[in-house]
Amino acid sequence: MRRVFNFSAGPAALPQEVLEIAQSEMLDWHDAGMSVMEMSHRGKEFISIAEKAEADLRELMAIPDNYKVLFLQGGASSQFAMVPLNLLRGKKSADYYRTGSWSKKAIAEAKRYCDVNIVADTETDGKFTSAPDEGSVAFNPDAAYVHYTPNETIEGVEFSYVPDTGNVPLVADMSSTILSRQIDVSKFAVIYAGAQKNIGPAGLTIVIVRDDLIGQAKEDTPAMFDWAIHAKTDSMYNTPATYGWYLAGLVFAWLKEKGGLGSMAEINERKAEKLYAAIDASDFYANPVDKNCRSWMNVPFILVNADLDADFLAGAKEAGLVTLKGHRSVGGMRASIYNAMPEEGVDALISFMADFEKSHA
Ligand SMILES: *Cc1c(COP(=O)(O)O)cnc(C)c1O
């Protein structure tokens, strides 16, 4: 067996220790005589798995008691619709930040349901390489909510602050930054994230929502799109993504063992800083993102001579460093370095980049 360093943006690498536990429990979970995949979601074994996962996530993120945690399906992309369906509460408009590819998708979906007021648009010459300055944005006091994407996974642009929206509920698509550091959950009305970046396998979506905002969905909202129905049924209105939920729980336990999100933040910052430092120190590689909003999780970079891209990717693969190709919409390279990417993986990438530069400059 040979495990590579996988820099995929998602589905992304999982901690090897977690996969090993899952492997050891695959055929017989804790003397249940069956795999978690084969269990009834209503049986006491699975309920214990589900409750432990939620308790550990609450502890890790210090989620206040007046927030519900939902374990749903449909990806972050379903939340692009569920947010307006549940949060408009009869209002006509919502404020959206437009800072990259994912916020553009959220905006497109919200436009089906309301007037979308773009409060900040960072696109310049067709590119997104910055976040708006803190305090530079004026919100509409009548907006139902403000939506933003704290980390734009494709462009590698990350907000270094949480916007202060006053009394207007703040909604964050945290798919690619959740669990990368400690945040103050009470600043948010809703946080949602697809699991396949920094939580677990694809197929699970986590929604953290303040409870006073639940139960006001638009009348014709499908049951599966109504947060209230999922909240009332402990995310078991229908069959949840049981195995994904279990694996997410193993990841949460792993994070706790690693010292929690404070420790992860230190490691993540160090990993990102050394990779950006290597890119900046070279004329061979470049990163276009403003220094004050470079992502800790997704590090896009280009080879100044794009003719070498294919050779770079082939050589990297040979060295056990895979999925470094940038998103098709931006080109170049992208190294996603979520919690599960060990520091040695980043070191190996930096050393490969230096060697490649030496032999090709
Ligand atoms: C990956 C991603 C999405 C899409 O997630 P799905 O679970 O595939 O729907 C949305 N927003 C952000 C910020 C992402 O990184």
Short mmCIF file of C-alpha atoms and ligand atoms in Angstrom, two decimals:
data_model
loop_
_atom_site.label_atom_id
_atom_site.label_comp_id
_atom_site.label_asym_id
_atom_site.label_seq_id
_atom_site.Cartn_x
_atom_site.Cartn_y
_atom_site.Cartn_z
CA MET A 1 0.00 0.00 0.00
CA ARG A 2 1.23 3.48 -0.83
CA ARG A 3 -0.62 6.56 0.51
CA VAL A 4 0.04 9.76 -1.40
CA PHE A 5 -0.23 13.34 -0.23
CA ASN A 6 -3.56 14.31 -1.78
CA PHE A 7 -4.05 18.04 -2.29
CA SER A 8 -7.60 17.70 -3.63
CA ALA A 9 -10.01 20.55 -2.89
CA GLY A 10 -12.82 18.07 -2.28
CA PRO A 11 -13.56 15.30 -1.76
CA ALA A 12 -10.33 15.79 0.14
CA ALA A 13 -7.88 13.73 2.14
CA LEU A 14 -9.06 12.28 5.45
CA PRO A 15 -6.79 11.67 8.45
CA GLN A 16 -5.14 8.28 8.07
CA GLU A 17 -5.85 7.48 11.74
CA VAL A 18 -9.56 7.99 11.06
CA LEU A 19 -9.52 5.70 8.05
CA GLU A 20 -7.72 3.06 10.10
CA ILE A 21 -10.39 3.16 12.81
CA ALA A 22 -13.09 2.93 10.17
CA GLN A 23 -11.25 0.00 8.64
CA SER A 24 -10.97 -1.82 11.95
CA GLU A 25 -14.68 -1.26 12.63
CA MET A 26 -15.82 -1.98 9.09
CA LEU A 27 -17.23 -5.47 9.59
CA ASP A 28 -18.20 -5.28 13.25
CA TRP A 29 -18.81 -1.95 14.95
CA HIS A 30 -18.32 -2.28 18.74
CA ASP A 31 -19.68 -5.84 18.86
CA ALA A 32 -22.83 -4.90 16.99
CA GLY A 33 -21.94 -7.70 14.56
CA MET A 34 -22.47 -5.40 11.60
CA SER A 35 -21.02 -2.41 9.81
CA VAL A 36 -22.29 1.09 10.58
CA MET A 37 -23.46 1.08 6.95
CA GLU A 38 -25.85 -1.76 7.73
CA MET A 39 -27.41 -0.29 10.86
CA SER A 40 -30.86 1.17 11.25
CA HIS A 41 -30.57 4.91 11.73
CA ARG A 42 -33.18 4.56 14.48
CA GLY A 43 -31.39 1.82 16.41
CA LYS A 44 -29.62 2.59 19.68
CA GLU A 45 -26.17 1.92 18.20
CA PHE A 46 -26.48 4.48 15.44
CA ILE A 47 -28.24 6.98 17.70
CA SER A 48 -25.23 6.80 20.03
CA ILE A 49 -22.88 7.45 17.08
CA ALA A 50 -24.99 10.39 15.93
CA GLU A 51 -25.27 11.94 19.39
CA LYS A 52 -21.56 11.62 20.09
CA ALA A 53 -20.69 13.25 16.76
CA GLU A 54 -22.95 16.20 17.50
CA ALA A 55 -21.69 16.56 21.07
CA ASP A 56 -18.07 16.54 19.90
CA LEU A 57 -18.76 19.10 17.17
CA ARG A 58 -20.53 21.32 19.68
CA GLU A 59 -17.59 21.06 22.02
CA LEU A 60 -14.99 21.71 19.29
CA MET A 61 -16.75 24.79 17.93
CA ALA A 62 -18.21 25.89 21.29
CA ILE A 63 -21.65 26.02 19.67
CA PRO A 64 -24.08 27.81 22.01
CA ASP A 65 -27.19 25.92 23.20
CA ASN A 66 -29.55 28.13 21.22
CA TYR A 67 -28.19 26.74 17.95
CA LYS A 68 -29.37 23.55 16.26
CA VAL A 69 -26.89 21.36 14.41
CA LEU A 70 -28.40 19.58 11.41
CA PHE A 71 -26.79 16.64 9.60
CA LEU A 72 -28.29 16.84 6.13
CA GLN A 73 -27.67 15.78 2.55
CA GLY A 74 -27.70 17.68 -0.72
CA GLY A 75 -24.39 19.48 -0.27
CA ALA A 76 -23.70 23.12 0.34
CA SER A 77 -25.38 23.67 -3.02
CA SER A 78 -28.78 22.74 -1.55
CA GLN A 79 -28.25 25.36 1.13
CA PHE A 80 -27.95 27.95 -1.63
CA ALA A 81 -31.73 27.44 -1.99
CA MET A 82 -32.57 26.46 1.59
CA VAL A 83 -31.14 29.71 2.96
CA PRO A 84 -33.57 31.98 1.10
CA LEU A 85 -36.47 29.51 1.49
CA ASN A 86 -36.03 29.45 5.27
CA LEU A 87 -34.69 32.90 6.00
CA LEU A 88 -36.57 35.36 3.82
CA ARG A 89 -39.47 35.35 6.33
CA GLY A 90 -41.66 37.42 4.01
CA LYS A 91 -38.94 39.93 3.22
CA LYS A 92 -38.18 40.87 -0.35
CA SER A 93 -34.41 41.07 -0.49
CA ALA A 94 -31.16 39.72 0.86
CA ASP A 95 -27.62 41.09 0.81
CA TYR A 96 -24.87 39.02 -0.81
CA TYR A 97 -21.11 39.41 -1.04
CA ARG A 98 -19.79 38.50 -4.49
CA THR A 99 -16.21 37.41 -3.92
CA GLY A 100 -15.63 34.35 -6.10
CA SER A 101 -17.04 31.28 -7.81
CA TRP A 102 -19.01 29.86 -4.89
CA SER A 103 -20.65 33.11 -3.84
CA LYS A 104 -21.65 33.58 -7.49
CA LYS A 105 -23.46 30.25 -7.37
CA ALA A 106 -25.18 31.14 -4.10
CA ILE A 107 -26.31 34.42 -5.67
CA ALA A 108 -27.65 32.74 -8.79
CA GLU A 109 -29.79 30.41 -6.69
CA ALA A 110 -31.05 33.13 -4.33
CA LYS A 111 -32.23 35.15 -7.34
CA ARG A 112 -34.98 32.59 -7.85
CA TYR A 113 -36.51 33.63 -4.54
CA CYS A 114 -35.71 37.27 -3.83
CA ASP A 115 -34.03 40.47 -4.92
CA VAL A 116 -30.34 39.97 -4.42
CA ASN A 117 -28.55 43.10 -3.36
CA ILE A 118 -24.81 42.77 -4.09
CA VAL A 119 -23.15 44.66 -1.25
CA ALA A 120 -19.59 44.00 -2.38
CA ASP A 121 -18.17 42.76 -5.66
CA THR A 122 -14.45 42.08 -5.79
CA GLU A 123 -14.26 40.92 -9.42
CA THR A 124 -11.55 42.79 -11.32
CA ASP A 125 -10.64 41.91 -14.93
CA GLY A 126 -12.60 38.69 -14.57
CA LYS A 127 -10.65 37.62 -11.46
CA PHE A 128 -11.28 37.47 -7.74
CA THR A 129 -8.12 38.10 -5.76
CA SER A 130 -9.24 40.09 -2.73
CA ALA A 131 -11.81 40.39 0.05
CA PRO A 132 -13.56 43.70 0.78
CA ASP A 133 -11.92 45.78 3.51
CA GLU A 134 -13.47 45.35 6.91
CA GLY A 135 -16.12 48.00 7.55
CA SER A 136 -16.26 49.02 3.86
CA VAL A 137 -19.65 47.48 3.20
CA ALA A 138 -23.05 49.11 3.77
CA PHE A 139 -25.86 46.67 4.51
CA ASN A 140 -29.50 47.13 3.71
CA PRO A 141 -31.37 47.34 7.04
CA ASP A 142 -34.40 45.68 5.43
CA ALA A 143 -32.43 42.73 4.10
CA ALA A 144 -33.64 39.36 5.36
CA TYR A 145 -30.01 38.34 5.85
CA VAL A 146 -26.45 38.88 4.67
CA HIS A 147 -24.70 35.98 2.92
CA TYR A 148 -20.97 35.58 2.40
CA THR A 149 -18.38 32.93 1.63
CA PRO A 150 -15.58 33.24 4.21
CA ASN A 151 -13.27 31.09 2.10
CA GLU A 152 -13.58 31.03 -1.68
CA THR A 153 -12.26 27.54 -2.34
CA ILE A 154 -11.48 28.03 -6.02
CA GLU A 155 -9.75 31.40 -5.84
CA GLY A 156 -8.07 30.88 -2.46
CA VAL A 157 -9.45 34.11 -1.03
CA GLU A 158 -10.34 34.08 2.65
CA PHE A 159 -11.83 36.80 4.84
CA SER A 160 -9.58 37.60 7.79
CA TYR A 161 -12.55 38.97 9.77
CA VAL A 162 -16.24 38.30 10.35
CA PRO A 163 -18.43 41.06 8.89
CA ASP A 164 -20.42 42.97 11.48
CA THR A 165 -23.96 43.10 10.10
CA GLY A 166 -25.62 44.49 13.22
CA ASN A 167 -29.10 43.03 13.65
CA VAL A 168 -29.28 41.54 10.18
CA PRO A 169 -28.67 37.76 10.36
CA LEU A 170 -25.29 36.73 8.97
CA VAL A 171 -25.10 33.53 6.90
CA ALA A 172 -21.78 31.89 6.03
CA ASP A 173 -20.95 29.16 3.54
CA MET A 174 -18.04 27.67 5.47
CA SER A 175 -17.63 24.57 3.31
CA SER A 176 -13.87 24.93 2.93
CA THR A 177 -12.90 26.65 6.18
CA ILE A 178 -15.08 25.18 8.92
CA LEU A 179 -12.94 23.60 11.69
CA SER A 180 -9.75 25.24 10.40
CA ARG A 181 -9.69 27.53 13.48
CA GLN A 182 -11.90 28.63 16.34
CA ILE A 183 -14.70 31.04 15.45
CA ASP A 184 -17.33 32.80 17.53
CA VAL A 185 -20.47 30.99 16.42
CA SER A 186 -22.69 33.57 18.13
CA LYS A 187 -21.74 36.11 15.44
CA PHE A 188 -23.56 33.99 12.86
CA ALA A 189 -27.20 33.23 12.25
CA VAL A 190 -26.42 30.26 10.02
CA ILE A 191 -23.25 28.37 9.16
CA TYR A 192 -23.34 25.62 6.55
CA ALA A 193 -20.74 23.35 5.04
CA GLY A 194 -20.52 20.37 2.74
CA ALA A 195 -18.53 17.70 4.57
CA GLN A 196 -16.12 16.66 1.83
CA LYS A 197 -13.51 19.35 2.48
CA ASN A 198 -12.75 19.57 6.16
CA ILE A 199 -15.28 17.29 7.87
CA GLY A 200 -15.65 13.85 6.29
CA PRO A 201 -16.83 12.12 3.14
CA ALA A 202 -19.11 13.66 0.52
CA GLY A 203 -22.83 13.19 1.06
CA LEU A 204 -23.13 14.89 4.43
CA THR A 205 -23.88 18.58 4.90
CA ILE A 206 -23.75 20.33 8.24
CA VAL A 207 -26.02 23.27 9.02
CA ILE A 208 -25.70 25.20 12.27
CA VAL A 209 -28.66 27.50 12.72
CA ARG A 210 -29.83 29.79 15.51
CA ASP A 211 -33.09 28.39 16.79
CA ASP A 212 -35.19 31.57 16.60
CA LEU A 213 -34.70 31.48 12.82
CA ILE A 214 -36.15 28.00 12.45
CA GLY A 215 -39.81 27.45 11.58
CA GLN A 216 -40.43 30.41 9.29
CA ALA A 217 -39.90 28.76 5.92
CA LYS A 218 -41.84 29.94 2.90
CA GLU A 219 -45.17 28.13 2.79
CA ASP A 220 -44.51 26.02 -0.29
CA THR A 221 -41.06 24.89 0.85
CA PRO A 222 -40.56 21.16 0.22
CA ALA A 223 -40.31 19.21 3.48
CA MET A 224 -36.74 18.17 2.74
CA PHE A 225 -35.77 21.85 2.32
CA ASP A 226 -37.33 23.01 5.58
CA TRP A 227 -34.81 23.34 8.43
CA ALA A 228 -37.68 23.08 10.97
CA ILE A 229 -38.57 19.57 9.86
CA HIS A 230 -34.97 18.41 10.20
CA ALA A 231 -34.55 20.18 13.53
CA LYS A 232 -37.71 18.61 14.95
CA THR A 233 -36.66 15.12 13.90
CA ASP A 234 -32.99 15.34 14.95
CA SER A 235 -32.01 15.16 11.26
CA MET A 236 -33.88 11.86 10.89
CA TYR A 237 -36.95 12.97 8.97
CA ASN A 238 -35.69 10.62 6.30
CA THR A 239 -32.69 8.29 6.25
CA PRO A 240 -29.63 10.43 6.91
CA ALA A 241 -26.16 9.84 5.42
CA THR A 242 -25.36 7.42 8.23
CA TYR A 243 -21.86 6.38 7.23
CA GLY A 244 -20.79 9.95 6.50
CA TRP A 245 -22.17 11.02 9.87
CA TYR A 246 -20.16 8.24 11.56
CA LEU A 247 -16.95 9.20 9.74
CA ALA A 248 -17.48 12.88 10.55
CA GLY A 249 -17.78 11.80 14.18
CA LEU A 250 -14.44 9.99 13.93
CA VAL A 251 -12.91 13.17 12.48
CA PHE A 252 -14.33 15.26 15.35
CA ALA A 253 -12.87 12.83 17.90
CA TRP A 254 -9.53 13.00 16.05
CA LEU A 255 -9.61 16.80 16.20
CA LYS A 256 -10.29 16.71 19.93
CA GLU A 257 -7.37 14.36 20.42
CA LYS A 258 -5.16 16.75 18.45
CA GLY A 259 -5.94 19.49 20.94
CA GLY A 260 -8.99 21.04 19.28
CA LEU A 261 -9.33 23.94 16.90
CA GLY A 262 -6.78 26.17 18.63
CA SER A 263 -4.07 23.62 17.91
CA MET A 264 -5.35 23.04 14.39
CA ALA A 265 -5.28 26.80 13.73
CA GLU A 266 -1.63 26.99 14.73
CA ILE A 267 -0.70 24.11 12.47
CA ASN A 268 -2.85 25.39 9.61
CA GLU A 269 -1.40 28.87 9.78
CA ARG A 270 2.13 27.49 9.83
CA LYS A 271 1.45 25.18 6.88
CA ALA A 272 -0.05 27.99 4.80
CA GLU A 273 2.60 30.54 5.69
CA LYS A 274 5.49 28.36 4.68
CA LEU A 275 3.86 27.48 1.38
CA TYR A 276 3.10 31.13 0.55
CA ALA A 277 6.62 32.11 1.64
CA ALA A 278 8.08 29.55 -0.78
CA ILE A 279 5.89 30.84 -3.61
CA ASP A 280 6.68 34.50 -2.88
CA ALA A 281 10.42 33.86 -2.61
CA SER A 282 10.56 32.52 -6.14
CA ASP A 283 10.19 34.19 -9.54
CA PHE A 284 9.21 30.84 -10.94
CA TYR A 285 5.90 30.57 -9.03
CA ALA A 286 3.30 33.22 -8.21
CA ASN A 287 0.10 33.65 -6.20
CA PRO A 288 -2.22 36.48 -7.25
CA VAL A 289 -4.21 36.90 -4.02
CA ASP A 290 -3.82 39.97 -1.79
CA LYS A 291 -1.63 39.06 1.15
CA ASN A 292 -4.21 40.02 3.78
CA CYS A 293 -6.80 37.56 2.47
CA ARG A 294 -4.86 34.51 1.41
CA SER A 295 -6.59 31.27 2.32
CA TRP A 296 -5.11 28.91 4.87
CA MET A 297 -6.92 26.02 3.23
CA ASN A 298 -6.66 26.47 -0.54
CA VAL A 299 -3.43 27.80 -1.98
CA PRO A 300 -3.62 28.53 -5.69
CA PHE A 301 -0.40 29.26 -7.53
CA ILE A 302 0.82 29.45 -11.10
CA LEU A 303 4.02 28.54 -12.82
CA VAL A 304 5.06 31.77 -14.50
CA ASN A 305 5.89 29.65 -17.53
CA ALA A 306 2.60 27.80 -18.00
CA ASP A 307 4.21 25.59 -20.64
CA LEU A 308 5.73 23.67 -17.74
CA ASP A 309 2.37 22.92 -16.06
CA ALA A 310 2.05 19.39 -17.43
CA ASP A 311 5.64 18.50 -16.49
CA PHE A 312 5.12 19.93 -13.02
CA LEU A 313 1.99 17.85 -12.44
CA ALA A 314 3.62 14.69 -13.79
CA GLY A 315 6.72 15.18 -11.64
CA ALA A 316 4.63 15.92 -8.57
CA LYS A 317 2.61 12.78 -9.10
CA GLU A 318 5.80 10.79 -9.39
CA ALA A 319 6.83 12.25 -6.02
CA GLY A 320 3.53 11.16 -4.44
CA LEU A 321 1.95 14.65 -4.51
CA VAL A 322 -1.38 14.47 -6.33
CA THR A 323 -4.44 16.51 -7.34
CA LEU A 324 -2.53 19.77 -7.61
CA LYS A 325 -4.17 20.96 -10.81
CA GLY A 326 -6.04 24.23 -10.31
CA HIS A 327 -9.78 24.50 -10.91
CA ARG A 328 -10.59 24.54 -14.61
CA SER A 329 -11.97 28.08 -14.28
CA VAL A 330 -8.71 29.60 -13.00
CA GLY A 331 -6.02 27.22 -14.28
CA GLY A 332 -2.56 26.84 -12.77
CA MET A 333 -2.18 24.84 -9.57
CA ARG A 334 -4.00 24.64 -6.28
CA ALA A 335 -2.82 22.93 -3.13
CA SER A 336 -5.68 22.31 -0.71
CA ILE A 337 -4.20 21.83 2.73
CA TYR A 338 -7.11 21.12 5.05
CA ASN A 339 -6.75 19.77 8.59
CA ALA A 340 -6.05 16.25 7.32
CA MET A 341 -3.01 17.33 5.27
CA PRO A 342 -0.04 16.66 7.52
CA GLU A 343 2.67 19.28 7.76
CA GLU A 344 5.06 16.76 6.16
CA GLY A 345 2.86 16.87 3.06
CA VAL A 346 3.32 20.62 2.77
CA ASP A 347 7.06 20.25 3.39
CA ALA A 348 7.25 17.61 0.66
CA LEU A 349 5.43 19.91 -1.76
CA ILE A 350 7.71 22.85 -0.98
CA SER A 351 10.78 20.73 -1.49
CA PHE A 352 9.44 19.30 -4.76
CA MET A 353 8.69 22.85 -5.98
CA ALA A 354 12.24 23.95 -5.21
CA ASP A 355 13.73 20.94 -6.99
CA PHE A 356 11.49 21.43 -10.00
CA GLU A 357 12.43 25.10 -10.21
CA LYS A 358 16.14 24.21 -10.03
CA SER A 359 15.87 21.75 -12.86
CA HIS A 360 13.62 23.91 -15.07
CA ALA A 361 14.55 27.55 -14.44
C1 LIG B 1 -17.32 22.77 -2.39
C2 LIG B 1 -18.07 24.01 -2.06
C3 LIG B 1 -19.44 24.14 -2.32
C4 LIG B 1 -20.24 23.05 -3.00
O1 LIG B 1 -20.44 22.02 -2.14
P1 LIG B 1 -21.36 20.77 -2.53
O2 LIG B 1 -21.37 20.03 -1.24
O3 LIG B 1 -20.69 20.06 -3.65
O4 LIG B 1 -22.69 21.28 -2.91
C5 LIG B 1 -20.07 25.30 -1.96
N1 LIG B 1 -19.40 26.31 -1.37
C6 LIG B 1 -18.07 26.23 -1.11
C7 LIG B 1 -17.38 27.37 -0.46
C8 LIG B 1 -17.37 25.08 -1.46
O5 LIG B 1 -16.06 24.99 -1.19
#
